[in-house]
Tab-separated table of C-alpha atoms in Angstrom:
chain	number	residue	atom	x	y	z
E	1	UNK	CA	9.616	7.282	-32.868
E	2	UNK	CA	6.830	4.387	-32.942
E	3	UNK	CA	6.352	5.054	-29.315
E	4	UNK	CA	5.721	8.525	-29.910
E	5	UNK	CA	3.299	7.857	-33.087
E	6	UNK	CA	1.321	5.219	-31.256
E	7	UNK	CA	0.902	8.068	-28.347
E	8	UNK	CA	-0.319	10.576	-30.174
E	9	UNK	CA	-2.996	8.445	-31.937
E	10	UNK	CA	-3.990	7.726	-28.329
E	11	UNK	CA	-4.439	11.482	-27.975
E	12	UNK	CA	-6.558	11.534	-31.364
E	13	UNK	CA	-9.779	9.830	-29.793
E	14	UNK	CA	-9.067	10.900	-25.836
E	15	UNK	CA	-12.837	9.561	-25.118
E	16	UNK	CA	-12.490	6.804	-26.644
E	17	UNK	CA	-9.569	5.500	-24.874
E	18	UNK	CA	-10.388	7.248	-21.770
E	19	UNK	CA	-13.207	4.619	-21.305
E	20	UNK	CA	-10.914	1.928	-21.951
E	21	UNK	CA	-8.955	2.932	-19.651
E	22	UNK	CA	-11.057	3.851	-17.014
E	23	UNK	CA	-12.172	0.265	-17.155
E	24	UNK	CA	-8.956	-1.191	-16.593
E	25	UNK	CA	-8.168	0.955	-13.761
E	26	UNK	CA	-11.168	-0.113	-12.164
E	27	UNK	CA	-10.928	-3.661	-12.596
E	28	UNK	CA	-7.341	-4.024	-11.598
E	29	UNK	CA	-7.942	-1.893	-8.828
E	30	UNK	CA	-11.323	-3.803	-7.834
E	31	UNK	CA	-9.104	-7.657	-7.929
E	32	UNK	CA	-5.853	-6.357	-6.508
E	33	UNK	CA	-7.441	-4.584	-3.225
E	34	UNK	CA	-9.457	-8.661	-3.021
E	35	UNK	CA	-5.995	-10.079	-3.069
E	36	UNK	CA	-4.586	-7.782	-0.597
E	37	UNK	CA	-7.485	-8.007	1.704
E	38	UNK	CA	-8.313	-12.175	1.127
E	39	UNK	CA	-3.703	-12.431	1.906
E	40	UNK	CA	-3.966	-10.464	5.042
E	41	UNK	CA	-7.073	-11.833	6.216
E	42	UNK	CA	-5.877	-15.352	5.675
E	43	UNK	CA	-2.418	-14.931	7.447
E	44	UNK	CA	-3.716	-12.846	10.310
E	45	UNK	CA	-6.312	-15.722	11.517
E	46	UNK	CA	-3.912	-18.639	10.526
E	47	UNK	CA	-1.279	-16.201	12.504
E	48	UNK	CA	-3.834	-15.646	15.722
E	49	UNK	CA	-4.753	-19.616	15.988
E	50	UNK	CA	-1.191	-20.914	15.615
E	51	UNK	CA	-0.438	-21.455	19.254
E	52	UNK	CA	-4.327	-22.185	19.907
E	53	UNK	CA	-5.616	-26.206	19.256
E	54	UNK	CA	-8.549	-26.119	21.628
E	55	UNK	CA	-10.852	-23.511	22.778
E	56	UNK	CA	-13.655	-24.445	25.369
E	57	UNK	CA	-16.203	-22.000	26.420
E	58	UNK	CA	-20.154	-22.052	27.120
E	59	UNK	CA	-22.744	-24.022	24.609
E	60	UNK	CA	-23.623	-22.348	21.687
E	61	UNK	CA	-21.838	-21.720	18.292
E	62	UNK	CA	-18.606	-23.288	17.442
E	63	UNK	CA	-17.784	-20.306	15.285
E	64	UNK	CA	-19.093	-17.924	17.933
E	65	UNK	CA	-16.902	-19.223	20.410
E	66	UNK	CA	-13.728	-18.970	18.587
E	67	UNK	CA	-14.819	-15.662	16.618
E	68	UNK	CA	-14.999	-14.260	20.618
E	69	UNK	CA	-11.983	-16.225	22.705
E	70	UNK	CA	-9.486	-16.147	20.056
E	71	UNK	CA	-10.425	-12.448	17.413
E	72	UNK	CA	-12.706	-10.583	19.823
E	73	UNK	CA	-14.959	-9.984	16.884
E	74	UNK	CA	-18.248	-11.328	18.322
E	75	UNK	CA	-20.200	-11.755	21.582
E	76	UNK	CA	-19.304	-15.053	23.929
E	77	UNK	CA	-21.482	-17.477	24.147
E	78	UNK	CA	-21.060	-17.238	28.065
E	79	UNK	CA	-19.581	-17.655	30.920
E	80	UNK	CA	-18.176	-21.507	32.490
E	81	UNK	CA	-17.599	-22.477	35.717
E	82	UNK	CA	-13.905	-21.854	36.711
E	83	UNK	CA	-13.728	-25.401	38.535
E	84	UNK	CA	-14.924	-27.239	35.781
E	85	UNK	CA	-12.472	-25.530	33.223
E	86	UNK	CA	-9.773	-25.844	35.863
E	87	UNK	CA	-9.877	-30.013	35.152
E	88	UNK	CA	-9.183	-29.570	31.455
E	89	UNK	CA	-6.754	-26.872	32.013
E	90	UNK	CA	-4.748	-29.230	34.466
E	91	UNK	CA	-5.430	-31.972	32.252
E	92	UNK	CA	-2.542	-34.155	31.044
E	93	UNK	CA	-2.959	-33.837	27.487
E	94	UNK	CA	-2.708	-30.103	27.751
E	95	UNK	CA	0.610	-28.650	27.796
E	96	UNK	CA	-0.706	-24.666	28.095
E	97	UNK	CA	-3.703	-23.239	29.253
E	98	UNK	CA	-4.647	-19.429	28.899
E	99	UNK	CA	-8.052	-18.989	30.698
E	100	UNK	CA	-9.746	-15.155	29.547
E	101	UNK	CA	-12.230	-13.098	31.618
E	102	UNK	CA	-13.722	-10.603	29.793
E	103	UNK	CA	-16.938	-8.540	28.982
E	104	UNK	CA	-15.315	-4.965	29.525
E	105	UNK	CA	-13.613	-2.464	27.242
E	106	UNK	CA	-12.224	0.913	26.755
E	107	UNK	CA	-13.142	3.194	24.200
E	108	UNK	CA	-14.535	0.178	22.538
E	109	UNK	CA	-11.609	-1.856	23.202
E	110	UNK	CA	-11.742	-5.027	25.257
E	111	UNK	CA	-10.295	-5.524	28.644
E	112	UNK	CA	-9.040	-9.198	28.896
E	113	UNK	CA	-8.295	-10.834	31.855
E	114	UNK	CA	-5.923	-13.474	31.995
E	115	UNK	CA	-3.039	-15.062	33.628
E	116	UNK	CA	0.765	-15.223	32.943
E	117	UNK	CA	0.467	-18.141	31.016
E	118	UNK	CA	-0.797	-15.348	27.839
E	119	UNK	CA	2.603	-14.043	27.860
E	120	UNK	CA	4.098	-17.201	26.713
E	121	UNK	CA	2.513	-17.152	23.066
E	122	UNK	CA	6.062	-16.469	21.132
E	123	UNK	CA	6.315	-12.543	19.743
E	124	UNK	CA	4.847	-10.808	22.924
E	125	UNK	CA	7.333	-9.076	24.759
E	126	UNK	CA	7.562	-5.668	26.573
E	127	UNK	CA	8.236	-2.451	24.563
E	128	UNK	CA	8.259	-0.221	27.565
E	129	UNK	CA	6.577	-0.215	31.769
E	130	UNK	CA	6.282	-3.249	33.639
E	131	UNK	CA	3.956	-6.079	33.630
E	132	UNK	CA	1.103	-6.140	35.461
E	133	UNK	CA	1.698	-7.486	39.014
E	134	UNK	CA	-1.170	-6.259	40.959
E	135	UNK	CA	-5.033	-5.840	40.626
E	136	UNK	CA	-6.242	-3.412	38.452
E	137	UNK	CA	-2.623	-3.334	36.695
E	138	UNK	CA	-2.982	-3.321	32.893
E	139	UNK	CA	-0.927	-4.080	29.900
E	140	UNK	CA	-1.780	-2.330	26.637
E	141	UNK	CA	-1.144	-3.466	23.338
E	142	UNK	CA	0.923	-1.554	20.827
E	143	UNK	CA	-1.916	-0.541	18.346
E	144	UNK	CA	-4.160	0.059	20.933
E	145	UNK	CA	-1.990	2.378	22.962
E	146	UNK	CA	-1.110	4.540	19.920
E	147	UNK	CA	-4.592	5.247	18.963
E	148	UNK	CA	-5.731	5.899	22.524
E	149	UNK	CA	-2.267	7.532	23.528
E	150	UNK	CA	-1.991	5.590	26.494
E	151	UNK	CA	1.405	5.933	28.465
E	152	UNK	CA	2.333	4.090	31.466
E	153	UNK	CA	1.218	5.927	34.495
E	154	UNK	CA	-2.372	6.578	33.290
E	155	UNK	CA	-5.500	5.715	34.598
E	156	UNK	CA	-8.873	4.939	33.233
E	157	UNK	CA	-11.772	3.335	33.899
E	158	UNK	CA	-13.780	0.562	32.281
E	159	UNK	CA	-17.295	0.499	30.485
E	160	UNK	CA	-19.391	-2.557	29.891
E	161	UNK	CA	-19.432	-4.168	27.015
E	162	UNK	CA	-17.810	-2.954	23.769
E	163	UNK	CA	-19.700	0.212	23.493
E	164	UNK	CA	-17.862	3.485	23.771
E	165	UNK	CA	-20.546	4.889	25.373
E	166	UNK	CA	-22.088	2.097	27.492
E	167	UNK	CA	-22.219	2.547	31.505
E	168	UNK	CA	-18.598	3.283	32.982
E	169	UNK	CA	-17.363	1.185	36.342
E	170	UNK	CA	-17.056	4.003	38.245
E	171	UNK	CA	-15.405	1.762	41.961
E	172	UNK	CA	-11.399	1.039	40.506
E	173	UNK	CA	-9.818	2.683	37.290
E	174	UNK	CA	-7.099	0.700	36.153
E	175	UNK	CA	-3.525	1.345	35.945
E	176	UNK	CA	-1.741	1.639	32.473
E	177	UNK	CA	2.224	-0.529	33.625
E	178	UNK	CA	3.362	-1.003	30.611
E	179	UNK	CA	3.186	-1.106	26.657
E	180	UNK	CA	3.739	-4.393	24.203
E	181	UNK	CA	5.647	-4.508	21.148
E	182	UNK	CA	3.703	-5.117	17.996
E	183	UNK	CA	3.193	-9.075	17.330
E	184	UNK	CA	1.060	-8.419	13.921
E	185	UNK	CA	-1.531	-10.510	15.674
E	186	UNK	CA	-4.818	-9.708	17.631
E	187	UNK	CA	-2.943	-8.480	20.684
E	188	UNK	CA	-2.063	-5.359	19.462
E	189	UNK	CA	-5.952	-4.358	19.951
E	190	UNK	CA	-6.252	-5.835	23.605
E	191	UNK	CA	-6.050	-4.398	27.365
E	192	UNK	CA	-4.984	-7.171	29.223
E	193	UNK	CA	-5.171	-7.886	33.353
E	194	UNK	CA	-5.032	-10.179	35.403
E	195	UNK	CA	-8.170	-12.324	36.020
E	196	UNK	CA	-8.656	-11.102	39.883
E	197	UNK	CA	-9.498	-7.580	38.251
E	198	UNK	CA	-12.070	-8.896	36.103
E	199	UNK	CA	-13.668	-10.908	39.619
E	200	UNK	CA	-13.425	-7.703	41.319
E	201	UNK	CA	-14.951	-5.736	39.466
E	202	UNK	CA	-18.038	-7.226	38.758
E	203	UNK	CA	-18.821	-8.073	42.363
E	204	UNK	CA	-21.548	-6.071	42.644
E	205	UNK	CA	-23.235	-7.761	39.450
E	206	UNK	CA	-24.540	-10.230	41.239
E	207	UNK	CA	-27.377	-7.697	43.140
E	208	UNK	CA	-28.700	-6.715	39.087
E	209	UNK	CA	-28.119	-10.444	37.485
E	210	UNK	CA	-30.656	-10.507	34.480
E	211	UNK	CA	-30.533	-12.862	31.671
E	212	UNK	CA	-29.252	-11.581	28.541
E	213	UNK	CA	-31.696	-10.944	25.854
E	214	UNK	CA	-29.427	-10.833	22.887
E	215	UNK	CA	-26.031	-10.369	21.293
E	216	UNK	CA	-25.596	-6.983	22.653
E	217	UNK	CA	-26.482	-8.617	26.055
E	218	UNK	CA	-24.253	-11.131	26.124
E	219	UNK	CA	-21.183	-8.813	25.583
E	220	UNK	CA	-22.634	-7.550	28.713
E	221	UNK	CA	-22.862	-11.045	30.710
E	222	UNK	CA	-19.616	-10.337	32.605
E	223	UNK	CA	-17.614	-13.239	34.166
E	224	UNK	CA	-18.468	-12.713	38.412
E	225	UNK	CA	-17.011	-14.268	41.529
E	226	UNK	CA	-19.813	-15.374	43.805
E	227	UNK	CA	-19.991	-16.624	47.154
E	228	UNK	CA	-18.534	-20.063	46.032
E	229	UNK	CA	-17.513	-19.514	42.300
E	230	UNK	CA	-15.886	-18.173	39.971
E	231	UNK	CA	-16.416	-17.912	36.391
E	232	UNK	CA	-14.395	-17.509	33.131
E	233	UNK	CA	-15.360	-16.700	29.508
E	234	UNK	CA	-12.985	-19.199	27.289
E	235	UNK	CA	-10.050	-21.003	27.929
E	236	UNK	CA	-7.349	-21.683	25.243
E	237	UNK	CA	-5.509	-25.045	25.154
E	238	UNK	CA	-2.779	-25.992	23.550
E	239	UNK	CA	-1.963	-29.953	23.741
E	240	UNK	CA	1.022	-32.145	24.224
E	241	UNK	CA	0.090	-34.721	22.131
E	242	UNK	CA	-1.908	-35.398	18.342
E	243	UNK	CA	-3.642	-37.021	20.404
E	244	UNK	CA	-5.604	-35.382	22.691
E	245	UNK	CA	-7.195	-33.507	19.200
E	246	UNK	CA	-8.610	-36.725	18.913
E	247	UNK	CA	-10.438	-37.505	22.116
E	248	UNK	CA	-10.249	-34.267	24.108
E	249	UNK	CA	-12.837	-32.547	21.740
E	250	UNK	CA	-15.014	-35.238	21.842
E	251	UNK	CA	-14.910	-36.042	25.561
E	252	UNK	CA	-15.807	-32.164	26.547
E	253	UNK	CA	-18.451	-32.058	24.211
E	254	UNK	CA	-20.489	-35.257	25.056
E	255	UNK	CA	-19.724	-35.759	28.877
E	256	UNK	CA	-19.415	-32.082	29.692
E	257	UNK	CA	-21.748	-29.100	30.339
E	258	UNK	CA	-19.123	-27.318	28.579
E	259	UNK	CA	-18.534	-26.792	24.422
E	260	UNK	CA	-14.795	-27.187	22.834
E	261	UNK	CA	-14.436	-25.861	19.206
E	262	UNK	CA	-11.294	-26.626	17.543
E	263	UNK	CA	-10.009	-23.106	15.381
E	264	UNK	CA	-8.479	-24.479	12.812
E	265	UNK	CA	-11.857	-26.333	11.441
E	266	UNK	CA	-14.175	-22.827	12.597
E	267	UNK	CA	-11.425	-20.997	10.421
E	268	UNK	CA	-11.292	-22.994	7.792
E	269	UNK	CA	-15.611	-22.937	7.541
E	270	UNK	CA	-14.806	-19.308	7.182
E	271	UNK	CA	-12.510	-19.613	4.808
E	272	UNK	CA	-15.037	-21.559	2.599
E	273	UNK	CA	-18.066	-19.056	3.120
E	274	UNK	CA	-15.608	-15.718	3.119
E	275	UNK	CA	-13.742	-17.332	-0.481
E	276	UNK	CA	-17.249	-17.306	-2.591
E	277	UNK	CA	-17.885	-13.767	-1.856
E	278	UNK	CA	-14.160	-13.000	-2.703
E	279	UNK	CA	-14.242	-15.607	-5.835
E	280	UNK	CA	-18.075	-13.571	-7.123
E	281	UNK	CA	-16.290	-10.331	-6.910
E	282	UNK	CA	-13.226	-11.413	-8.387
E	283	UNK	CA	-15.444	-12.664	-11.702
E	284	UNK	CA	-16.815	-9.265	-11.489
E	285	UNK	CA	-13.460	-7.936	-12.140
E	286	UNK	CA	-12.475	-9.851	-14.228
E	287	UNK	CA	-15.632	-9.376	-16.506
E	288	UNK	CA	-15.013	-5.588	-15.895
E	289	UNK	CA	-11.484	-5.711	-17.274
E	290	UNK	CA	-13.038	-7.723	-20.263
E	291	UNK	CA	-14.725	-4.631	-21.347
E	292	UNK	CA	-12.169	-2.733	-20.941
E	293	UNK	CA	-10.534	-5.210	-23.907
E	294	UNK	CA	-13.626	-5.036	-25.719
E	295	UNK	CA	-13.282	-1.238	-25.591
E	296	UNK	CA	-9.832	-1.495	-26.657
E	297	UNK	CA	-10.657	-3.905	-29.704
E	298	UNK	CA	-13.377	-1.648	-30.567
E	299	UNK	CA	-10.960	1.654	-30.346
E	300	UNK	CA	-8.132	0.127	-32.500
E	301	UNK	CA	-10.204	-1.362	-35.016
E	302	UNK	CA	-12.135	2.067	-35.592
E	303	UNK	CA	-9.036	3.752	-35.515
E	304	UNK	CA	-7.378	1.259	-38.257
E	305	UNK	CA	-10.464	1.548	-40.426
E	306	UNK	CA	-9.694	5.897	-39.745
E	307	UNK	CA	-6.405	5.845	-40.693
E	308	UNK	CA	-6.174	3.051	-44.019
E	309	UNK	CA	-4.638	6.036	-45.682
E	310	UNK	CA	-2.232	7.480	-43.784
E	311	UNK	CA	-1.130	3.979	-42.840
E	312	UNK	CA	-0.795	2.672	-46.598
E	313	UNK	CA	1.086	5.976	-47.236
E	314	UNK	CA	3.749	4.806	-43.931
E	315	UNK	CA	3.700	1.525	-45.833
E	316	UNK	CA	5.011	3.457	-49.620
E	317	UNK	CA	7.702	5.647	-47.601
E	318	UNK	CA	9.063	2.622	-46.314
E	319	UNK	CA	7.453	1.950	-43.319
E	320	UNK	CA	7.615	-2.352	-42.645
E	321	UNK	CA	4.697	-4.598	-42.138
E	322	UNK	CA	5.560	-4.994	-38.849
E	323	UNK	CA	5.798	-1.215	-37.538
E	324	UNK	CA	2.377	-0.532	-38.643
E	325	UNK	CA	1.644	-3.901	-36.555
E	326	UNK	CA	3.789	-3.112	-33.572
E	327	UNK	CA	2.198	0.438	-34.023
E	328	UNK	CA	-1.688	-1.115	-32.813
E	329	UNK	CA	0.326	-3.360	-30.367
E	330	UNK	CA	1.647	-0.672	-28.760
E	331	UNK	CA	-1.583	1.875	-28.788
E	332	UNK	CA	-3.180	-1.168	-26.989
E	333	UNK	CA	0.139	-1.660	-24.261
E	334	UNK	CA	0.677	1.566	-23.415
E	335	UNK	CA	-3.010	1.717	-22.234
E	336	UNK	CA	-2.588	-1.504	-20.335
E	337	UNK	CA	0.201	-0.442	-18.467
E	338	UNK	CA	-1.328	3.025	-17.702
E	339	UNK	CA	-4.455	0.799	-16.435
E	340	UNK	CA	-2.246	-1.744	-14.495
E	341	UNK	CA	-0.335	1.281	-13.250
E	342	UNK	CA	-3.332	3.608	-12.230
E	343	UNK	CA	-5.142	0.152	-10.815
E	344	UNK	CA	-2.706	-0.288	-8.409
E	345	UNK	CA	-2.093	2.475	-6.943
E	346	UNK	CA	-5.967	3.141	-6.522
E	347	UNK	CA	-5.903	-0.344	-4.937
E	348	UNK	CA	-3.256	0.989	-1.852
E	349	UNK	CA	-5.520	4.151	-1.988
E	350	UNK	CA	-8.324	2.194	-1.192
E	351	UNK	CA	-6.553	-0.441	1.658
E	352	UNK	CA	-4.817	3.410	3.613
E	353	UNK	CA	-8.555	4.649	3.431
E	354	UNK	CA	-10.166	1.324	4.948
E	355	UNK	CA	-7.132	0.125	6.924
E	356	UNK	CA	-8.192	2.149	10.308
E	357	UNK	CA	-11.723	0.411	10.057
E	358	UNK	CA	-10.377	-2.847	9.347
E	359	UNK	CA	-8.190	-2.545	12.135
E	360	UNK	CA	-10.625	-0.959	15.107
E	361	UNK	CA	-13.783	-3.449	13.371
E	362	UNK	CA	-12.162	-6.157	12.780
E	363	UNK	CA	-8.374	-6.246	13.999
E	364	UNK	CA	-6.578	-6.835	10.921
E	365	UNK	CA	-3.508	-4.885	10.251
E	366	UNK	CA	-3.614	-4.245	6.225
E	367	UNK	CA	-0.772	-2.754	5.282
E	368	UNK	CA	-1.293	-1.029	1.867
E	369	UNK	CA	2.380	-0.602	0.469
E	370	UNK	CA	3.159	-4.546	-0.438
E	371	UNK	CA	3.258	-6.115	-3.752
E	372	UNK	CA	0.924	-9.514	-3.354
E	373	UNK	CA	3.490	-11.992	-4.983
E	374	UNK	CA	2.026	-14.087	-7.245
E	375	UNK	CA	-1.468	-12.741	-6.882
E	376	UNK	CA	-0.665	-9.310	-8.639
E	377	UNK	CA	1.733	-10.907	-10.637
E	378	UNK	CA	-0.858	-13.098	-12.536
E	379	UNK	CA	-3.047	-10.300	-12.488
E	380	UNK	CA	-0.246	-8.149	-14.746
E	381	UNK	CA	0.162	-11.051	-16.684
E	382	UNK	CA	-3.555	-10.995	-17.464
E	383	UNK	CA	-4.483	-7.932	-18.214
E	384	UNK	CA	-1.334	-7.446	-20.579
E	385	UNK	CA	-2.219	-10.937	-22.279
E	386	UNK	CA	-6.180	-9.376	-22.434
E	387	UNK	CA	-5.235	-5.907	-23.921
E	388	UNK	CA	-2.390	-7.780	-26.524
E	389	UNK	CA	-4.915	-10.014	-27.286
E	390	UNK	CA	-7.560	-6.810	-28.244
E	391	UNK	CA	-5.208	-5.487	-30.262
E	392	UNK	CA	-4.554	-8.551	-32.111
E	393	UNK	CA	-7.055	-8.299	-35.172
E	394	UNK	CA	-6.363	-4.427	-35.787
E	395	UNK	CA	-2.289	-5.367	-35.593
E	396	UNK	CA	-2.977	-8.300	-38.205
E	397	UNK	CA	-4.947	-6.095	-40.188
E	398	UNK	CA	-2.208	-3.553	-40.641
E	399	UNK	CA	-0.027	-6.596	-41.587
E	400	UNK	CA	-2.033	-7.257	-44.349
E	401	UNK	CA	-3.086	-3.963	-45.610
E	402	UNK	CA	-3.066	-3.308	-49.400
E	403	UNK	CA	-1.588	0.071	-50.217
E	404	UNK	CA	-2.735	0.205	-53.644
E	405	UNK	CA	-6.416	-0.615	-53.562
E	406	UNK	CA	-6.697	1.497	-49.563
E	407	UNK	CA	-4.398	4.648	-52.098
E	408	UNK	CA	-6.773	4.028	-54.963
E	409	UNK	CA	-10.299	4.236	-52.855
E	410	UNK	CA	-8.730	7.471	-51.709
């Protein structure tokens, strides 16, 4: 009966509350989809540098390097010398060694070259095919080869760079063998060869060797196999010992030509820039959804100052103190949960709209239908505690309201 009173007064003022609601929506919406995206993010990269310690590429940005070995999100610094990475990779400290080749794509996708040393990273397996045993054999991973339909059996052939529409090798397609199982992780978005068909087919470049000019140009700085060298675009080590963390960095970087960047400390730099923009946005919902209680106070308290009369007469037909406080309580919960309710699912709205961008931009696999434990939790918790907290005032107000003098003024 109170429920059903406390919705229709709702009803009374639609505009009123709409706002108020509209508000909450919004703000829940705007903190839950940071939660979702700041937890994915977060476990993805810890997820993609777990088996990683060590990657050593060409001088330039620490970041960079691992941003480019490790995510393929941003151009390589360069190419290295496969001899001189071959001494690290056969060092003692190191226990694995997964040297990448790269600079190629498909439909915007990059073609890695690698060795079978990749395929002992725990979760990658074979869904379907073979592995890739010969040159211009490739592997495709399972996101990749959904979007682009690719089947064992099929041919294609590679363009430079990351551009869909950039200059196609036109000499050797490669040969789809086989199809990975999902591993959650970056691989899902790869091609992956062996390193020979990288070599191969960028023999010619030495006849049109040009220096690159920018970012763009870099992505286009292929790894070659001259006359009497090769070359590779990052290696990834993993080490034996705590040890080698210590001195291996530091050894590469001051006695080498070459530049070693540990991922956990790029990753965690990114964490630190990436969590202001996520903690400024967060105090922008949060100062949204303090409106929205604003609004609220401002609704009930106009509505208690309406409706003196009709409450004082609930009060003489022997309505309790506390109903007509419950009744403002409840005026003020119902829109909270409608808010809370309506927030949420405009959150997962918003992650299924963005998640195939996410996932070709920047390889993260959002999934949109997962409750962020404790993250939305506390975020129910505080926009109930906000809205019961708005209604507070009007509820004590109907507590104390004096039936005689509100009757008499009447």
């Amino acid at each position: 009966m109170i429920l059903k009173l406390a919705w229709n007064n709702i009803w009374q003022k639609p505009l009123t509350f709409l706002l108020s609601w509209l508000l909450l929506t919004v703000s829940v919406a705007i903190i839950s989809v940071l939660l979702l995206f700041q937890q994915h993010f977060e476990k993805q990269f810890s997820n993609n540098i777990s088996d990683v310690d060590l990657v050593i590429g060409a001088k330039g940005s620490p970041l960079q390097l691992v941003l480019s070995a490790v995510f393929h999100l941003d151009a390589p610094t360069g190419n290295i010398s496969y001899a001189e990475a071959e001494k690290w990779m056969r060092h003692p400290y190191v226990s694995t060694a997964v040297p990448l080749a790269y600079g190629d794509s498909y439909k915007g996708y990059s073609i890695v070259g690698t060795t079978n040393s990749f395929f002992q990273k725990p979760g990658i397996e074979l869904l379907k095919g073979k592995l890739n045993s010969a040159d211009f054999e490739i592997l495709a991973g399972h996101a990749i080869a959904q979007k682009l339909g690719l089947q064992p059996g099929n041919q294609f052939y590679s363009a430079h760079g990351n551009d869909a529409h950039a200059e196609t090798h036109n000499d050797h397609p490669y040969t789809v063998t086989g199809i990975l199982k999902p591993t959650g992780d970056v691989t899902d978005n790869l091609l992956i060869t062996n390193l020979e068909s990288v070599w191969k087919m960028h023999e010619h470049g030495e006849k049109h060797k040009h220096e690159p000019h920018n970012k763009d140009a870099l992505r286009h700085q292929h790894p070659q196999k001259a006359t009497d060298s090769r070359e590779l675009t990052a290696v990834l080590l993993k080490f034996r010992s705590p040890v080698a963390a210590i001195q291996l960095p530091r050894t590469i970087n001051e006695q080498t030509g070459l530049m070693a960047a540990a991922p956990a400390i790029e990753i965690n730099r990114l964490f630190s820039l990436f969590g202001i923009g996520i903690d400024v946005l967060k105090a922008v919902g949060i100062g949204i959804m303090s409106l929205s209680a604003l609004s609220i106070f401002v609704a009930l308290y106009n509505s208690l100052k309406e409706r003196k009369y009709e409450l004082a007469l609930m009060r003489t037909m022997g309505a309790s103190r506390s109903k007509l406080s419950w009744l403002m309580l409840l005026e003020a919960g119902a829109l909270c949960v409608a808010g809370m309710v309506t927030g949420l699912v405009l959150s997962r709205i918003i992650i299924w709209m963005m998640a195939d961008k996410l996932q070709s931009d920047y390889h993260l696999d959002i999934s949109p239908f997962i409750f962020q434990i404790p993250g939305e939790l506390v975020l129910c918790l505080l926009t109930t505690g906000l809205s019961l907290t708005a209604a507070l005032l009007p509820a004590i107000s109907a507590w104390f309201i004096n039936i005689s003098k509100t009757l008499s003024h009447e």
